[in-house]
Short mmCIF file of C-alpha atoms in Angstrom, two decimals:
data_model
loop_
_atom_site.label_atom_id
_atom_site.label_comp_id
_atom_site.label_asym_id
_atom_site.label_seq_id
_atom_site.Cartn_x
_atom_site.Cartn_y
_atom_site.Cartn_z
CA MET A 1 28.82 1.47 -15.48
CA LYS A 2 27.86 -1.09 -12.70
CA LYS A 3 23.58 -1.45 -13.10
CA VAL A 4 20.61 -1.81 -10.24
CA ALA A 5 17.26 -3.69 -10.80
CA PHE A 6 14.41 -3.75 -8.47
CA TYR A 7 11.72 -5.22 -7.84
CA THR A 8 8.98 -4.78 -5.50
CA LEU A 9 6.54 -7.18 -3.49
CA GLY A 10 3.61 -6.10 -1.60
CA CYS A 11 2.62 -2.57 -0.21
CA LYS A 12 2.87 0.68 -0.77
CA VAL A 13 5.50 1.35 1.95
CA ASN A 14 7.70 -1.18 0.34
CA GLN A 15 7.17 0.81 -4.06
CA TYR A 16 8.35 3.92 -1.76
CA GLU A 17 10.85 1.85 0.41
CA THR A 18 12.42 0.99 -3.62
CA GLU A 19 12.19 3.94 -4.67
CA ALA A 20 13.94 5.78 -1.74
CA MET A 21 17.12 3.13 -1.85
CA LEU A 22 17.14 3.60 -6.03
CA GLU A 23 17.66 6.91 -5.59
CA LEU A 24 20.81 5.84 -3.22
CA PHE A 25 22.26 3.39 -5.81
CA GLU A 26 21.85 6.30 -8.03
CA LYS A 27 23.63 9.08 -6.79
CA GLU A 28 26.28 6.57 -6.17
CA GLY A 29 26.16 6.42 -10.13
CA TYR A 30 24.16 3.18 -10.87
CA GLU A 31 22.20 2.85 -13.46
CA LYS A 32 18.71 1.61 -12.89
CA ALA A 33 18.01 -1.69 -14.96
CA GLU A 34 14.94 -3.68 -15.16
CA THR A 35 13.95 -6.86 -13.50
CA GLU A 36 13.96 -9.45 -16.36
CA ASP A 37 17.52 -7.70 -17.93
CA TYR A 38 21.41 -8.17 -17.10
CA ALA A 39 21.98 -6.18 -13.65
CA ASP A 40 24.98 -6.22 -11.23
CA VAL A 41 22.84 -5.78 -8.80
CA TYR A 42 19.57 -7.14 -7.79
CA VAL A 43 17.83 -6.17 -4.91
CA ILE A 44 14.55 -7.91 -3.50
CA ASN A 45 12.41 -5.99 -1.45
CA THR A 46 10.37 -8.98 0.22
CA CYS A 47 6.80 -8.77 2.17
CA THR A 48 5.73 -11.23 4.18
CA VAL A 49 1.76 -11.02 4.51
CA THR A 50 0.90 -14.59 3.31
CA HIS A 51 2.65 -17.68 2.23
CA MET A 52 2.34 -16.86 -1.69
CA SER A 53 4.53 -13.51 -0.70
CA ASP A 54 6.86 -15.94 0.47
CA ARG A 55 7.11 -17.82 -3.06
CA LYS A 56 7.38 -15.50 -4.75
CA SER A 57 10.49 -13.90 -2.55
CA ARG A 58 11.87 -16.68 -3.03
CA GLN A 59 11.39 -17.20 -6.56
CA TYR A 60 12.38 -13.90 -8.01
CA ILE A 61 15.64 -14.79 -5.81
CA ARG A 62 16.44 -17.82 -8.24
CA ARG A 63 15.25 -16.14 -11.75
CA MET A 64 17.22 -13.10 -10.75
CA LYS A 65 20.35 -14.88 -11.09
CA LYS A 66 20.09 -16.43 -13.14
CA LYS A 67 19.76 -13.73 -15.52
CA ASN A 68 23.23 -13.19 -14.62
CA PRO A 69 25.38 -15.38 -12.36
CA ASP A 70 27.36 -12.56 -11.05
CA ALA A 71 25.36 -10.46 -9.88
CA ILE A 72 24.52 -10.09 -6.30
CA ILE A 73 21.80 -9.90 -4.69
CA ALA A 74 20.61 -8.93 -1.65
CA VAL A 75 16.74 -9.09 -0.45
CA VAL A 76 15.16 -6.46 1.86
CA GLY A 77 11.98 -6.38 3.36
CA CYS A 78 9.63 -7.37 6.10
CA TYR A 79 10.05 -11.79 5.04
CA SER A 80 13.31 -10.97 5.56
CA GLN A 81 13.51 -9.35 8.64
CA VAL A 82 11.55 -12.21 10.37
CA SER A 83 13.23 -14.34 8.37
CA PRO A 84 16.85 -13.83 8.00
CA GLU A 85 18.55 -16.79 8.13
CA GLU A 86 16.05 -18.55 6.36
CA ILE A 87 16.60 -15.98 3.64
CA LEU A 88 20.19 -16.40 4.02
CA SER A 89 20.55 -20.56 3.68
CA ILE A 90 18.81 -19.46 -0.33
CA ASP A 91 22.26 -20.63 -2.21
CA GLU A 92 22.38 -17.09 -4.53
CA VAL A 93 21.76 -15.05 -1.77
CA ASN A 94 24.74 -12.13 -0.90
CA LEU A 95 23.75 -9.84 1.41
CA VAL A 96 19.76 -10.22 3.54
CA MET A 97 18.86 -6.74 4.98
CA GLY A 98 16.02 -5.63 6.99
CA THR A 99 13.64 -3.58 7.44
CA ASN A 100 15.95 -0.15 9.13
CA ASP A 101 18.90 1.19 7.83
CA ARG A 102 18.30 0.52 4.07
CA LYS A 103 20.12 3.52 3.65
CA LYS A 104 23.17 2.00 3.92
CA ILE A 105 22.15 -0.89 1.30
CA VAL A 106 25.21 0.93 -1.12
CA GLU A 107 27.53 0.99 1.53
CA GLU A 108 26.83 -3.38 2.41
CA VAL A 109 26.26 -3.66 -1.13
CA LYS A 110 29.99 -2.28 -2.02
CA LYS A 111 31.90 -4.47 1.02
CA ILE A 112 31.02 -7.82 -0.66
CA ASP A 113 31.35 -9.50 -3.57
CA ALA A 114 29.49 -12.84 -5.64
CA SER A 115 31.24 -15.35 -3.27
CA ARG A 116 29.74 -14.44 -0.31
CA LYS A 117 26.74 -14.14 2.11
CA VAL A 118 26.58 -11.36 4.90
CA SER A 119 23.14 -10.52 6.91
CA THR A 120 22.88 -7.61 8.92
CA VAL A 121 19.21 -8.24 10.08
CA ASP A 122 18.82 -6.49 13.75
CA ASP A 123 16.23 -6.43 16.65
CA ILE A 124 13.57 -4.60 15.14
CA MET A 125 11.65 -3.92 18.36
CA LYS A 126 14.68 -1.01 19.31
CA VAL A 127 14.47 0.61 16.77
CA LYS A 128 12.94 3.85 17.55
CA ALA A 129 13.64 6.46 15.71
CA PHE A 130 11.63 6.89 11.86
CA GLU A 131 14.77 6.23 8.76
CA GLU A 132 14.45 8.42 7.23
CA ILE A 133 15.40 8.73 3.29
CA GLU A 134 14.67 11.76 1.45
CA ILE A 135 13.26 10.41 -2.59
CA ASN A 136 13.37 14.11 -4.76
CA LYS A 137 11.72 11.44 -7.17
CA THR A 138 8.96 8.11 -8.33
CA ASN A 139 8.40 5.83 -10.60
CA GLY A 140 5.48 7.42 -12.03
CA LYS A 141 5.30 11.14 -12.89
CA THR A 142 2.38 12.44 -11.67
CA ARG A 143 1.86 10.37 -8.63
CA ALA A 144 3.81 9.87 -5.30
CA PHE A 145 4.04 7.83 -2.84
CA MET A 146 5.56 10.04 0.79
CA LYS A 147 6.20 7.50 4.05
CA ILE A 148 5.58 9.49 6.80
CA GLN A 149 4.99 6.02 9.60
CA ASP A 150 6.36 2.86 10.20
CA GLY A 151 5.91 0.56 12.58
CA CYS A 152 2.60 -0.75 14.29
CA ASP A 153 1.37 -1.73 17.93
CA ARG A 154 -1.84 -3.60 16.85
CA TYR A 155 -0.94 -6.35 17.31
CA CYS A 156 -4.05 -8.36 15.26
CA SER A 157 -4.44 -11.92 15.99
CA TYR A 158 -3.71 -13.15 12.37
CA CYS A 159 -0.46 -10.43 10.90
CA ILE A 160 2.84 -11.09 11.46
CA ILE A 161 3.85 -7.11 10.27
CA PRO A 162 4.99 -5.51 14.02
CA TYR A 163 7.01 -8.14 13.74
CA ALA A 164 8.07 -7.05 11.02
CA ARG A 165 8.31 -3.77 11.03
CA GLY A 166 8.14 -2.61 14.91
CA ARG A 167 6.71 -0.25 16.65
CA VAL A 168 5.35 3.25 15.45
CA ARG A 169 7.43 5.41 14.61
CA SER A 170 6.69 8.76 13.28
CA ARG A 171 8.62 11.23 9.94
CA ASP A 172 9.07 14.96 11.55
CA LEU A 173 6.30 17.24 10.51
CA GLU A 174 9.32 19.67 8.85
CA SER A 175 10.87 16.07 6.75
CA ILE A 176 7.64 15.98 5.35
CA VAL A 177 7.01 18.98 3.82
CA LYS A 178 10.16 19.61 2.81
CA GLU A 179 9.54 15.91 0.68
CA VAL A 180 6.95 17.19 -0.93
CA GLU A 181 7.83 20.87 -1.87
CA ASN A 182 9.90 18.82 -3.45
CA LEU A 183 7.84 16.38 -5.40
CA ALA A 184 5.54 19.71 -6.40
CA SER A 185 8.86 21.26 -7.90
CA ASN A 186 9.47 18.61 -9.89
CA GLY A 187 5.79 17.98 -11.58
CA TYR A 188 3.95 15.83 -8.66
CA LYS A 189 0.63 16.37 -9.01
CA GLU A 190 -0.50 13.54 -6.53
CA VAL A 191 0.73 13.03 -3.05
CA VAL A 192 -0.15 9.67 -1.95
CA LEU A 193 0.60 9.25 2.08
CA THR A 194 1.57 6.31 3.12
CA GLY A 195 1.78 4.68 6.51
CA ILE A 196 2.46 1.18 8.20
CA HIS A 197 -0.80 2.35 10.14
CA VAL A 198 -0.51 6.03 8.88
CA ALA A 199 -3.78 5.78 12.73
CA SER A 200 -0.87 6.37 14.60
CA TYR A 201 1.12 9.69 13.54
CA GLY A 202 2.95 11.36 16.58
CA LYS A 203 1.47 8.45 18.66
CA ASP A 204 5.42 8.10 19.78
CA ILE A 205 6.16 11.95 19.12
CA LYS A 206 7.12 12.96 22.76
CA ASP A 207 5.58 15.77 24.37
CA SER A 208 3.19 16.61 21.00
CA ASP A 209 -0.44 16.30 19.92
CA ILE A 210 0.36 16.73 16.36
CA LYS A 211 -1.46 13.85 13.91
CA LEU A 212 -2.68 12.87 11.02
CA LEU A 213 -4.57 15.54 10.49
CA ASP A 214 -1.79 18.27 11.57
CA VAL A 215 0.63 16.92 8.36
CA ILE A 216 -2.62 16.94 6.33
CA LYS A 217 -3.32 20.50 6.29
CA GLN A 218 0.62 21.18 6.11
CA ILE A 219 0.46 19.66 2.56
CA ASN A 220 -2.96 20.95 1.69
CA ASP A 221 -1.23 24.28 1.57
CA ILE A 222 1.31 23.88 -0.37
CA GLU A 223 2.21 24.59 -3.69
CA GLY A 224 1.75 22.68 -7.07
CA ILE A 225 0.44 19.91 -5.90
CA GLU A 226 -3.56 19.49 -6.63
CA ARG A 227 -4.24 16.13 -5.19
CA ILE A 228 -3.81 14.45 -1.40
CA ARG A 229 -4.35 11.07 -0.69
CA LEU A 230 -4.74 8.76 1.65
CA SER A 231 -3.29 5.04 1.43
CA SER A 232 -4.95 2.47 3.47
CA VAL A 233 -6.26 3.25 7.62
CA GLU A 234 -7.78 1.95 10.65
CA PRO A 235 -11.81 3.07 11.43
CA ILE A 236 -10.20 4.47 14.71
CA LEU A 237 -8.83 7.80 12.96
CA PHE A 238 -12.60 8.63 11.49
CA THR A 239 -13.71 10.90 14.06
CA ASP A 240 -15.91 13.92 13.84
CA GLU A 241 -12.91 17.38 13.84
CA PHE A 242 -11.53 14.22 11.16
CA VAL A 243 -14.09 14.00 8.60
CA GLU A 244 -15.21 17.96 9.42
CA ALA A 245 -11.52 18.44 8.23
CA VAL A 246 -10.83 16.78 5.42
CA SER A 247 -14.03 17.05 3.94
CA THR A 248 -13.22 21.09 3.71
CA MET A 249 -10.20 20.37 2.21
CA ASP A 250 -10.43 20.74 -1.81
CA LYS A 251 -7.30 19.22 -1.85
CA VAL A 252 -8.79 16.15 0.40
CA CYS A 253 -9.06 13.28 -2.38
CA PRO A 254 -12.55 11.97 -1.55
CA HIS A 255 -10.79 7.99 -1.39
CA TYR A 256 -10.56 5.93 1.72
CA HIS A 257 -9.64 2.97 1.97
CA LEU A 258 -10.76 1.84 5.52
CA SER A 259 -9.70 -1.38 6.36
CA LEU A 260 -12.82 -4.37 7.42
CA GLN A 261 -11.26 -7.44 7.50
CA SER A 262 -14.02 -8.94 8.69
CA GLY A 263 -17.76 -8.03 8.74
CA CYS A 264 -19.16 -10.31 11.37
CA ASP A 265 -18.38 -9.39 15.23
CA GLU A 266 -17.51 -12.68 16.14
CA THR A 267 -14.76 -12.81 13.78
CA LEU A 268 -13.66 -9.83 14.02
CA LYS A 269 -13.12 -10.38 18.37
CA ARG A 270 -10.77 -13.20 17.54
CA MET A 271 -9.01 -10.82 15.06
CA LYS A 272 -8.79 -8.92 17.61
CA ARG A 273 -10.02 -5.63 15.50
CA ARG A 274 -10.75 -2.87 17.74
CA TYR A 275 -14.59 -1.71 16.55
CA THR A 276 -17.27 -3.40 15.38
CA THR A 277 -19.35 -3.45 12.83
CA GLU A 278 -21.67 -1.25 14.40
CA GLU A 279 -18.79 1.59 14.52
CA TYR A 280 -17.63 0.81 11.20
CA LYS A 281 -20.99 1.36 9.06
CA ALA A 282 -21.42 3.98 11.31
CA ILE A 283 -17.85 6.33 9.88
CA VAL A 284 -18.66 4.89 6.43
CA ASP A 285 -22.26 6.52 6.85
CA ARG A 286 -20.10 9.48 8.77
CA LEU A 287 -17.76 9.50 5.36
CA ARG A 288 -21.01 9.74 2.52
CA ALA A 289 -22.56 12.51 4.49
CA ALA A 290 -20.05 14.90 4.84
CA ILE A 291 -18.02 14.16 1.26
CA PRO A 292 -19.76 13.43 -1.55
CA ASN A 293 -19.09 10.88 -4.77
CA VAL A 294 -17.09 9.85 -1.03
CA SER A 295 -15.58 6.10 -2.81
CA ILE A 296 -14.86 3.61 -0.19
CA THR A 297 -12.74 0.63 -0.54
CA THR A 298 -11.60 -2.33 1.67
CA ASP A 299 -10.12 -5.08 3.01
CA VAL A 300 -11.26 -8.32 3.64
CA ILE A 301 -9.96 -11.87 4.78
CA VAL A 302 -12.58 -15.09 4.35
CA GLY A 303 -11.71 -18.17 6.25
CA PHE A 304 -10.46 -16.59 9.49
CA PRO A 305 -9.99 -19.75 11.44
CA GLY A 306 -13.05 -20.95 13.08
CA GLU A 307 -15.23 -18.65 10.61
CA THR A 308 -19.02 -20.61 10.50
CA ASN A 309 -20.77 -20.85 7.71
CA GLU A 310 -23.14 -18.16 9.45
CA GLU A 311 -20.20 -16.17 9.99
CA PHE A 312 -18.97 -15.97 6.89
CA ASP A 313 -23.48 -15.38 5.34
CA LYS A 314 -22.89 -11.72 8.18
CA THR A 315 -20.20 -10.83 6.53
CA TYR A 316 -21.23 -10.61 2.63
CA GLU A 317 -25.20 -9.88 4.20
CA PHE A 318 -22.78 -6.25 5.95
CA LEU A 319 -20.54 -6.29 2.63
CA LYS A 320 -24.27 -6.01 0.64
CA ASP A 321 -25.36 -3.71 2.50
CA ILE A 322 -23.59 -0.92 3.81
CA GLU A 323 -21.65 -1.34 -0.81
CA LEU A 324 -18.05 0.00 -1.17
CA THR A 325 -17.06 0.41 -4.51
CA HIS A 326 -14.08 -1.62 -3.95
CA MET A 327 -12.86 -4.74 -2.05
CA HIS A 328 -9.58 -7.13 -1.25
CA VAL A 329 -10.32 -10.22 -0.79
CA PHE A 330 -7.23 -12.74 0.85
CA LYS A 331 -7.61 -15.22 1.63
CA TYR A 332 -6.90 -16.62 5.36
CA SER A 333 -2.79 -17.62 4.60
CA PRO A 334 -1.81 -18.48 8.81
CA ARG A 335 2.20 -16.48 9.69
CA LYS A 336 3.85 -18.23 11.99
CA GLY A 337 4.46 -16.75 15.52
CA THR A 338 1.02 -14.52 14.83
CA PRO A 339 -1.73 -15.99 16.97
CA ALA A 340 -4.21 -16.87 14.74
CA ALA A 341 -1.57 -19.59 12.82
CA THR A 342 -2.61 -22.60 15.98
CA MET A 343 -6.41 -21.58 16.21
CA GLU A 344 -8.17 -24.38 16.46
CA ASN A 345 -11.18 -24.66 13.65
CA GLN A 346 -8.98 -23.87 10.96
CA VAL A 347 -10.67 -23.56 8.25
CA ASP A 348 -9.72 -26.05 4.58
CA PRO A 349 -8.70 -24.25 1.55
CA SER A 350 -11.68 -25.02 -0.47
CA THR A 351 -13.95 -23.59 1.86
CA LYS A 352 -11.99 -20.23 2.16
CA HIS A 353 -11.48 -20.40 -2.10
CA ASP A 354 -16.28 -20.41 -2.87
CA ARG A 355 -16.34 -17.73 0.06
CA SER A 356 -13.47 -16.33 -2.43
CA GLU A 357 -16.18 -16.74 -5.48
CA LYS A 358 -18.18 -15.45 -3.81
CA LEU A 359 -17.22 -11.99 -2.52
CA LEU A 360 -15.41 -11.29 -5.56
CA GLN A 361 -18.65 -11.39 -7.71
CA LEU A 362 -19.95 -8.95 -4.73
CA ASN A 363 -16.91 -7.36 -5.38
CA GLU A 364 -17.46 -6.49 -9.19
CA GLU A 365 -22.02 -5.99 -8.86
CA ASN A 366 -20.93 -3.30 -5.73
CA PHE A 367 -18.56 -2.08 -8.37
CA ASN A 368 -21.49 -1.34 -11.11
CA LYS A 369 -23.98 -0.06 -8.82
CA PHE A 370 -21.24 3.18 -7.55
CA GLY A 371 -20.31 3.27 -11.65
CA GLN A 372 -23.41 3.89 -12.53
CA LYS A 373 -24.15 7.13 -10.43
CA MET A 374 -20.75 7.99 -11.91
CA LEU A 375 -22.53 8.37 -14.98
CA ASP A 376 -23.04 11.26 -17.03
CA LYS A 377 -21.62 13.45 -14.69
CA GLU A 378 -17.99 15.19 -15.08
CA PHE A 379 -15.11 13.99 -12.15
CA ASN A 380 -11.24 15.52 -12.60
CA VAL A 381 -8.73 13.17 -13.79
CA LEU A 382 -5.00 12.62 -13.55
CA PHE A 383 -4.27 10.79 -16.29
CA GLU A 384 -0.68 8.26 -15.78
CA GLN A 385 -0.36 6.57 -18.88
CA LYS A 386 -1.42 5.33 -22.48
CA VAL A 387 -3.17 2.21 -22.81
CA GLY A 388 -3.61 1.29 -25.95
CA ASP A 389 -4.06 3.54 -29.62
CA ASN A 390 -5.39 7.27 -27.99
CA LYS A 391 -6.27 5.69 -25.42
CA TYR A 392 -4.87 7.29 -22.15
CA GLU A 393 -6.06 6.10 -18.09
CA GLY A 394 -5.93 7.90 -14.62
CA LEU A 395 -7.88 8.57 -11.71
CA THR A 396 -10.67 10.61 -10.34
CA GLU A 397 -10.70 12.37 -7.06
CA ASN A 398 -12.36 9.26 -5.82
CA TYR A 399 -9.72 6.80 -7.10
CA VAL A 400 -12.21 5.09 -9.61
CA LYS A 401 -10.00 3.90 -13.00
CA VAL A 402 -11.02 5.59 -16.46
CA ILE A 403 -10.12 5.40 -20.52
CA VAL A 404 -10.66 8.01 -22.80
CA GLU A 405 -9.95 8.35 -26.71
CA SER A 406 -7.47 10.78 -27.30
CA ASP A 407 -5.49 12.10 -30.09
CA ASN A 408 -3.31 14.72 -28.04
CA ASP A 409 -1.24 12.76 -25.39
CA ILE A 410 -2.98 13.50 -21.67
CA SER A 411 -0.74 12.24 -19.96
CA GLU A 412 0.24 13.10 -16.67
CA GLN A 413 -2.38 16.79 -16.94
CA ILE A 414 -5.29 16.78 -14.40
CA LEU A 415 -8.44 16.91 -17.49
CA LYS A 416 -12.39 17.17 -16.89
CA VAL A 417 -14.02 14.24 -18.39
CA LYS A 418 -17.49 12.97 -17.99
CA ILE A 419 -18.75 9.23 -17.27
CA LYS A 420 -20.18 7.56 -20.35
CA ASP A 421 -20.18 4.05 -19.12
CA VAL A 422 -19.22 0.95 -16.66
CA LYS A 423 -17.10 -1.62 -17.35
CA ASN A 424 -16.31 -4.75 -14.87
CA GLU A 425 -13.56 -2.72 -13.41
CA PHE A 426 -12.89 0.94 -14.46
CA LEU A 427 -15.21 2.96 -16.18
CA GLU A 428 -14.90 4.89 -20.28
CA GLY A 429 -14.95 8.93 -20.99
CA ILE A 430 -15.39 11.75 -22.60
CA LEU A 431 -13.10 14.59 -23.09
CA VAL A 432 -14.95 18.06 -21.33
#
């Protein structure tokens, strides 16, 4: 039996697409192998958000070929979509595919041998329909990612993703419901709705006013699914109607990853973000007023072109004031083809590093404050894996990692836990 191994970089959408492609290989008789093991086919699913992502992709391409010089190396995803010739020029690569037509990957692999090089990348901007690749299982046994949308038309000045993913394409609602029902029948308790720009769901569907809220309502009625979680979302989603609706649905997790990028209005304008810090704070306040124990996480970019010390200080003070549960801090990375890459006043690496470290320290402080508010309270935790002798790790509804001790195997169960201690990036609790 031939073996296939996947290495996945980047976002939850990539993780979903890897699982979908793996199922396609398994249906054709391939056996899954780990990336560190021998395989006949290695698939690297790439990300291109930063230069570091590109570099990691190239490193893994070369590393995989060393494991089996006769293997087929297939490279897919965002990096290969925007730079197909660059990828194809790497000696070890045999097949380059972009961010569409992944359902043909097994067919394409079968056509070639280890001495040939093929690229199937087409103009993603011409793609108008969502690519359906249904999955029935994912790598985890309790929490499943569900891709409902692709593409983005926001064109933030720093972001290469609209060029890698194309226009907004929404998945058919019936298809979403069917896949979630399959996942529920296979024992999954939580589904994470993901996409490139989830808040845009439905805007491309002609003669229809269907929106993301309609998707959530449909999934909320599916028996067996106990949790519905949203991946990263834009502030535009959180209208009064949306917040009021999700606050009344018990299955919707009180956790929202609300993209910020900067806490300074001048920087946000240069980024072409379509909100102000005042509007963002109003949304945070709206969520906190409507949803008890809501956790709000975010992304922040430091060192964006033109970010002065004064602008960074505004970002720092804004984040200190609103006390978000967690933030992913990124040092700005110029992406060729984006407006920001040619802006004046690029920030030096040392300054980016210092600003990143300062926000990471604030992040620790904010998480500790949030954790303190959870002490001695009881939360439902979905346990996913064993992490040590009699220790199990899981997530609360509001997406906080919790570790407890148990003599019994509690994996894949939702159990009530009382929080007893706050650690650096997780909480400790006891089973109730």
